[in-house]
């Protein structure tokens, strides 16, 4: 007898990425009971964690009626498939991860690594959060951001057109307009 749509709970995956860095504070935060319970309450069923070079190992779980399925890995040649399959992405504040996720139109929570010196990444995350393209958190505020987020309020990100800037530079350099 095959499974029907009514008997199979739809999968909603949260993908967490730290890129090539070590960001144990983020991995610890998503591994807390509070964050997992809030994700489950909001209908998410799976948590997939790309933990990078970190030393903290999250707790794996098969999932079930009252628990999230949790799995992790260190690195992948490409995270694009994981991003595409995700219903929600929680990411470090690296610009590559942020813009790749936004271009795919995925809801995004950016968690800033407060241990980094001269953290220009927080400026990018704050600006994009102010423009309502993503949510912004710190490891200790992640559970509250998840509890309070309204994904319908996010505004899709559309990359800018660099043509006017290129034309201005060409004019400045003495090249003819095309």
PDB file of C-alpha atoms in Angstrom:
ATOM      1  CA  UNK A   1       0.000   0.000   0.000  1.00  0.00           C
ATOM      2  CA  UNK A   2       1.497   3.358  -1.032  1.00  0.00           C
ATOM      3  CA  UNK A   3       1.621   6.556   0.951  1.00  0.00           C
ATOM      4  CA  UNK A   4      -0.917   9.184   0.046  1.00  0.00           C
ATOM      5  CA  UNK A   5      -0.572  12.931   0.384  1.00  0.00           C
ATOM      6  CA  UNK A   6      -2.872  12.855   3.397  1.00  0.00           C
ATOM      7  CA  UNK A   7      -0.651  10.419   5.301  1.00  0.00           C
ATOM      8  CA  UNK A   8       2.735  11.905   4.448  1.00  0.00           C
ATOM      9  CA  UNK A   9       3.755  15.068   6.267  1.00  0.00           C
ATOM     10  CA  UNK A  10       5.303  17.480   3.788  1.00  0.00           C
ATOM     11  CA  UNK A  11       9.003  18.107   4.296  1.00  0.00           C
ATOM     12  CA  UNK A  12      10.041  21.617   5.181  1.00  0.00           C
ATOM     13  CA  UNK A  13      13.797  21.860   5.437  1.00  0.00           C
ATOM     14  CA  UNK A  14      15.867  24.483   7.223  1.00  0.00           C
ATOM     15  CA  UNK A  15      19.369  24.645   5.786  1.00  0.00           C
ATOM     16  CA  UNK A  16      22.100  26.168   7.962  1.00  0.00           C
ATOM     17  CA  UNK A  17      25.410  27.198   6.405  1.00  0.00           C
ATOM     18  CA  UNK A  18      28.615  28.677   7.785  1.00  0.00           C
ATOM     19  CA  UNK A  19      30.507  28.488   4.494  1.00  0.00           C
ATOM     20  CA  UNK A  20      34.181  27.595   4.814  1.00  0.00           C
ATOM     21  CA  UNK A  21      34.506  29.255   8.204  1.00  0.00           C
ATOM     22  CA  UNK A  22      34.237  28.045  11.761  1.00  0.00           C
ATOM     23  CA  UNK A  23      31.160  29.484  13.487  1.00  0.00           C
ATOM     24  CA  UNK A  24      30.459  27.212  16.454  1.00  0.00           C
ATOM     25  CA  UNK A  25      28.247  29.832  18.126  1.00  0.00           C
ATOM     26  CA  UNK A  26      25.750  29.551  15.242  1.00  0.00           C
ATOM     27  CA  UNK A  27      25.868  25.743  15.206  1.00  0.00           C
ATOM     28  CA  UNK A  28      25.344  25.674  18.994  1.00  0.00           C
ATOM     29  CA  UNK A  29      22.436  28.087  18.649  1.00  0.00           C
ATOM     30  CA  UNK A  30      20.576  25.985  16.056  1.00  0.00           C
ATOM     31  CA  UNK A  31      21.264  22.884  18.157  1.00  0.00           C
ATOM     32  CA  UNK A  32      19.407  24.286  21.192  1.00  0.00           C
ATOM     33  CA  UNK A  33      16.066  22.931  22.321  1.00  0.00           C
ATOM     34  CA  UNK A  34      14.559  26.449  22.019  1.00  0.00           C
ATOM     35  CA  UNK A  35      15.486  26.904  18.359  1.00  0.00           C
ATOM     36  CA  UNK A  36      14.501  23.362  17.377  1.00  0.00           C
ATOM     37  CA  UNK A  37      11.167  23.660  19.211  1.00  0.00           C
ATOM     38  CA  UNK A  38      10.413  26.981  17.504  1.00  0.00           C
ATOM     39  CA  UNK A  39      11.260  25.581  14.063  1.00  0.00           C
ATOM     40  CA  UNK A  40       9.027  22.576  14.729  1.00  0.00           C
ATOM     41  CA  UNK A  41       6.218  24.840  15.966  1.00  0.00           C
ATOM     42  CA  UNK A  42       6.448  26.759  12.699  1.00  0.00           C
ATOM     43  CA  UNK A  43       6.053  23.576  10.662  1.00  0.00           C
ATOM     44  CA  UNK A  44       9.635  22.765   9.728  1.00  0.00           C
ATOM     45  CA  UNK A  45      10.467  19.052   9.708  1.00  0.00           C
ATOM     46  CA  UNK A  46      14.173  18.831   8.874  1.00  0.00           C
ATOM     47  CA  UNK A  47      17.296  20.695   9.905  1.00  0.00           C
ATOM     48  CA  UNK A  48      20.384  20.244   7.707  1.00  0.00           C
ATOM     49  CA  UNK A  49      23.542  21.877   9.033  1.00  0.00           C
ATOM     50  CA  UNK A  50      26.686  22.646   7.021  1.00  0.00           C
ATOM     51  CA  UNK A  51      29.117  23.143   9.911  1.00  0.00           C
ATOM     52  CA  UNK A  52      32.337  24.053   8.080  1.00  0.00           C
ATOM     53  CA  UNK A  53      35.555  23.859  10.069  1.00  0.00           C
ATOM     54  CA  UNK A  54      33.828  24.103  13.426  1.00  0.00           C
ATOM     55  CA  UNK A  55      34.574  21.767  16.300  1.00  0.00           C
ATOM     56  CA  UNK A  56      31.085  21.686  17.822  1.00  0.00           C
ATOM     57  CA  UNK A  57      29.164  18.600  16.669  1.00  0.00           C
ATOM     58  CA  UNK A  58      25.369  19.034  16.630  1.00  0.00           C
ATOM     59  CA  UNK A  59      23.019  16.303  17.806  1.00  0.00           C
ATOM     60  CA  UNK A  60      21.651  14.114  15.009  1.00  0.00           C
ATOM     61  CA  UNK A  61      18.024  13.030  15.121  1.00  0.00           C
ATOM     62  CA  UNK A  62      15.820  10.849  12.938  1.00  0.00           C
ATOM     63  CA  UNK A  63      12.869  13.122  13.638  1.00  0.00           C
ATOM     64  CA  UNK A  64       9.337  12.108  14.414  1.00  0.00           C
ATOM     65  CA  UNK A  65       6.012  13.535  15.495  1.00  0.00           C
ATOM     66  CA  UNK A  66       7.461  15.850  18.122  1.00  0.00           C
ATOM     67  CA  UNK A  67      11.066  16.252  16.976  1.00  0.00           C
ATOM     68  CA  UNK A  68      12.966  17.707  14.068  1.00  0.00           C
ATOM     69  CA  UNK A  69      15.087  15.437  11.864  1.00  0.00           C
ATOM     70  CA  UNK A  70      18.647  16.770  12.188  1.00  0.00           C
ATOM     71  CA  UNK A  71      21.670  15.948  10.046  1.00  0.00           C
ATOM     72  CA  UNK A  72      24.972  17.684   9.363  1.00  0.00           C
ATOM     73  CA  UNK A  73      28.047  17.702   7.154  1.00  0.00           C
ATOM     74  CA  UNK A  74      31.270  19.711   7.042  1.00  0.00           C
ATOM     75  CA  UNK A  75      31.749  20.704   3.403  1.00  0.00           C
ATOM     76  CA  UNK A  76      30.215  20.162  -0.013  1.00  0.00           C
ATOM     77  CA  UNK A  77      31.549  21.024  -3.454  1.00  0.00           C
ATOM     78  CA  UNK A  78      28.376  23.062  -3.937  1.00  0.00           C
ATOM     79  CA  UNK A  79      25.608  24.031  -1.556  1.00  0.00           C
ATOM     80  CA  UNK A  80      23.348  25.207  -4.382  1.00  0.00           C
ATOM     81  CA  UNK A  81      21.173  22.067  -4.272  1.00  0.00           C
ATOM     82  CA  UNK A  82      20.768  22.403  -0.507  1.00  0.00           C
ATOM     83  CA  UNK A  83      19.782  26.059  -0.892  1.00  0.00           C
ATOM     84  CA  UNK A  84      17.251  25.238  -3.623  1.00  0.00           C
ATOM     85  CA  UNK A  85      15.679  22.470  -1.517  1.00  0.00           C
ATOM     86  CA  UNK A  86      15.415  24.619   1.614  1.00  0.00           C
ATOM     87  CA  UNK A  87      12.223  26.230   2.869  1.00  0.00           C
ATOM     88  CA  UNK A  88      14.309  28.519   5.115  1.00  0.00           C
ATOM     89  CA  UNK A  89      18.037  29.288   5.153  1.00  0.00           C
ATOM     90  CA  UNK A  90      19.994  30.311   8.245  1.00  0.00           C
ATOM     91  CA  UNK A  91      23.411  31.576   7.212  1.00  0.00           C
ATOM     92  CA  UNK A  92      26.576  33.235   8.405  1.00  0.00           C
ATOM     93  CA  UNK A  93      26.974  36.792   7.133  1.00  0.00           C
ATOM     94  CA  UNK A  94      29.266  36.022   4.187  1.00  0.00           C
ATOM     95  CA  UNK A  95      28.225  38.040   1.148  1.00  0.00           C
ATOM     96  CA  UNK A  96      28.439  35.025  -1.182  1.00  0.00           C
ATOM     97  CA  UNK A  97      26.052  32.973   0.936  1.00  0.00           C
ATOM     98  CA  UNK A  98      23.700  35.917   1.419  1.00  0.00           C
ATOM     99  CA  UNK A  99      23.395  36.864  -2.242  1.00  0.00           C
ATOM    100  CA  UNK A 100      23.242  33.273  -3.515  1.00  0.00           C
ATOM    101  CA  UNK A 101      20.306  32.628  -1.160  1.00  0.00           C
ATOM    102  CA  UNK A 102      18.540  35.892  -2.018  1.00  0.00           C
ATOM    103  CA  UNK A 103      18.915  35.277  -5.771  1.00  0.00           C
ATOM    104  CA  UNK A 104      17.129  31.947  -5.267  1.00  0.00           C
ATOM    105  CA  UNK A 105      14.280  33.772  -3.531  1.00  0.00           C
ATOM    106  CA  UNK A 106      14.663  31.804  -0.303  1.00  0.00           C
ATOM    107  CA  UNK A 107      13.704  33.237   3.096  1.00  0.00           C
ATOM    108  CA  UNK A 108      16.911  33.995   4.957  1.00  0.00           C
ATOM    109  CA  UNK A 109      18.043  34.649   8.503  1.00  0.00           C
ATOM    110  CA  UNK A 110      21.602  35.963   8.641  1.00  0.00           C
ATOM    111  CA  UNK A 111      23.448  35.349  11.895  1.00  0.00           C
ATOM    112  CA  UNK A 112      26.441  37.593  12.464  1.00  0.00           C
ATOM    113  CA  UNK A 113      29.613  36.206  14.004  1.00  0.00           C
ATOM    114  CA  UNK A 114      30.287  38.656  16.814  1.00  0.00           C
ATOM    115  CA  UNK A 115      33.768  37.193  17.378  1.00  0.00           C
ATOM    116  CA  UNK A 116      35.122  38.643  14.122  1.00  0.00           C
ATOM    117  CA  UNK A 117      37.148  41.831  14.329  1.00  0.00           C
ATOM    118  CA  UNK A 118      36.115  44.761  12.092  1.00  0.00           C
ATOM    119  CA  UNK A 119      32.923  42.983  11.165  1.00  0.00           C
ATOM    120  CA  UNK A 120      31.880  44.555   7.851  1.00  0.00           C
ATOM    121  CA  UNK A 121      29.546  41.587   7.352  1.00  0.00           C
ATOM    122  CA  UNK A 122      27.213  42.894  10.039  1.00  0.00           C
ATOM    123  CA  UNK A 123      26.842  46.158   8.090  1.00  0.00           C
ATOM    124  CA  UNK A 124      25.714  44.242   4.990  1.00  0.00           C
ATOM    125  CA  UNK A 125      23.294  42.087   6.988  1.00  0.00           C
ATOM    126  CA  UNK A 126      21.843  45.100   8.823  1.00  0.00           C
ATOM    127  CA  UNK A 127      21.366  47.044   5.577  1.00  0.00           C
ATOM    128  CA  UNK A 128      19.609  44.134   3.839  1.00  0.00           C
ATOM    129  CA  UNK A 129      17.462  43.566   6.935  1.00  0.00           C
ATOM    130  CA  UNK A 130      16.532  47.268   6.988  1.00  0.00           C
ATOM    131  CA  UNK A 131      15.441  46.875   3.364  1.00  0.00           C
ATOM    132  CA  UNK A 132      13.321  43.849   4.433  1.00  0.00           C
ATOM    133  CA  UNK A 133      15.173  41.330   2.226  1.00  0.00           C
ATOM    134  CA  UNK A 134      16.177  39.112   5.162  1.00  0.00           C
ATOM    135  CA  UNK A 135      16.122  38.736   8.924  1.00  0.00           C
ATOM    136  CA  UNK A 136      19.169  39.526  11.012  1.00  0.00           C
ATOM    137  CA  UNK A 137      20.167  37.803  14.255  1.00  0.00           C
ATOM    138  CA  UNK A 138      22.976  37.107  16.629  1.00  0.00           C
ATOM    139  CA  UNK A 139      23.487  33.598  17.996  1.00  0.00           C
ATOM    140  CA  UNK A 140      21.773  34.469  21.274  1.00  0.00           C
ATOM    141  CA  UNK A 141      18.777  36.112  19.571  1.00  0.00           C
ATOM    142  CA  UNK A 142      18.190  33.474  16.885  1.00  0.00           C
ATOM    143  CA  UNK A 143      15.320  31.714  18.673  1.00  0.00           C
ATOM    144  CA  UNK A 144      13.501  35.034  19.180  1.00  0.00           C
ATOM    145  CA  UNK A 145      13.965  36.057  15.532  1.00  0.00           C
ATOM    146  CA  UNK A 146      12.533  32.703  14.403  1.00  0.00           C
ATOM    147  CA  UNK A 147       9.583  33.083  16.784  1.00  0.00           C
ATOM    148  CA  UNK A 148       8.830  36.631  15.611  1.00  0.00           C
ATOM    149  CA  UNK A 149       9.560  36.354  11.865  1.00  0.00           C
ATOM    150  CA  UNK A 150       6.838  36.878   9.290  1.00  0.00           C
ATOM    151  CA  UNK A 151       8.202  35.481   6.042  1.00  0.00           C
ATOM    152  CA  UNK A 152       5.386  37.115   4.054  1.00  0.00           C
ATOM    153  CA  UNK A 153       6.788  40.524   5.005  1.00  0.00           C
ATOM    154  CA  UNK A 154      10.117  39.913   3.241  1.00  0.00           C
ATOM    155  CA  UNK A 155      10.664  41.810  -0.005  1.00  0.00           C
ATOM    156  CA  UNK A 156      12.283  39.852  -2.855  1.00  0.00           C
ATOM    157  CA  UNK A 157      15.809  40.954  -3.652  1.00  0.00           C
ATOM    158  CA  UNK A 158      16.448  42.087  -7.224  1.00  0.00           C
ATOM    159  CA  UNK A 159      20.104  42.645  -8.142  1.00  0.00           C
ATOM    160  CA  UNK A 160      20.810  46.126  -9.404  1.00  0.00           C
ATOM    161  CA  UNK A 161      21.632  47.029 -12.984  1.00  0.00           C
ATOM    162  CA  UNK A 162      25.296  48.055 -13.249  1.00  0.00           C
ATOM    163  CA  UNK A 163      24.854  49.516 -16.759  1.00  0.00           C
ATOM    164  CA  UNK A 164      24.523  53.182 -15.633  1.00  0.00           C
ATOM    165  CA  UNK A 165      27.686  52.918 -13.539  1.00  0.00           C
ATOM    166  CA  UNK A 166      29.586  51.269 -16.412  1.00  0.00           C
ATOM    167  CA  UNK A 167      28.458  54.024 -18.817  1.00  0.00           C
ATOM    168  CA  UNK A 168      29.556  56.715 -16.378  1.00  0.00           C
ATOM    169  CA  UNK A 169      32.985  55.096 -16.009  1.00  0.00           C
ATOM    170  CA  UNK A 170      33.291  54.728 -19.793  1.00  0.00           C
ATOM    171  CA  UNK A 171      32.430  58.422 -20.284  1.00  0.00           C
ATOM    172  CA  UNK A 172      34.930  59.408 -17.611  1.00  0.00           C
ATOM    173  CA  UNK A 173      37.606  57.358 -19.355  1.00  0.00           C
ATOM    174  CA  UNK A 174      36.738  58.921 -22.706  1.00  0.00           C
ATOM    175  CA  UNK A 175      35.069  55.920 -24.330  1.00  0.00           C
ATOM    176  CA  UNK A 176      32.053  56.399 -26.575  1.00  0.00           C
ATOM    177  CA  UNK A 177      28.591  55.441 -25.320  1.00  0.00           C
ATOM    178  CA  UNK A 178      27.220  52.302 -26.944  1.00  0.00           C
TER     179      UNK A 178
END
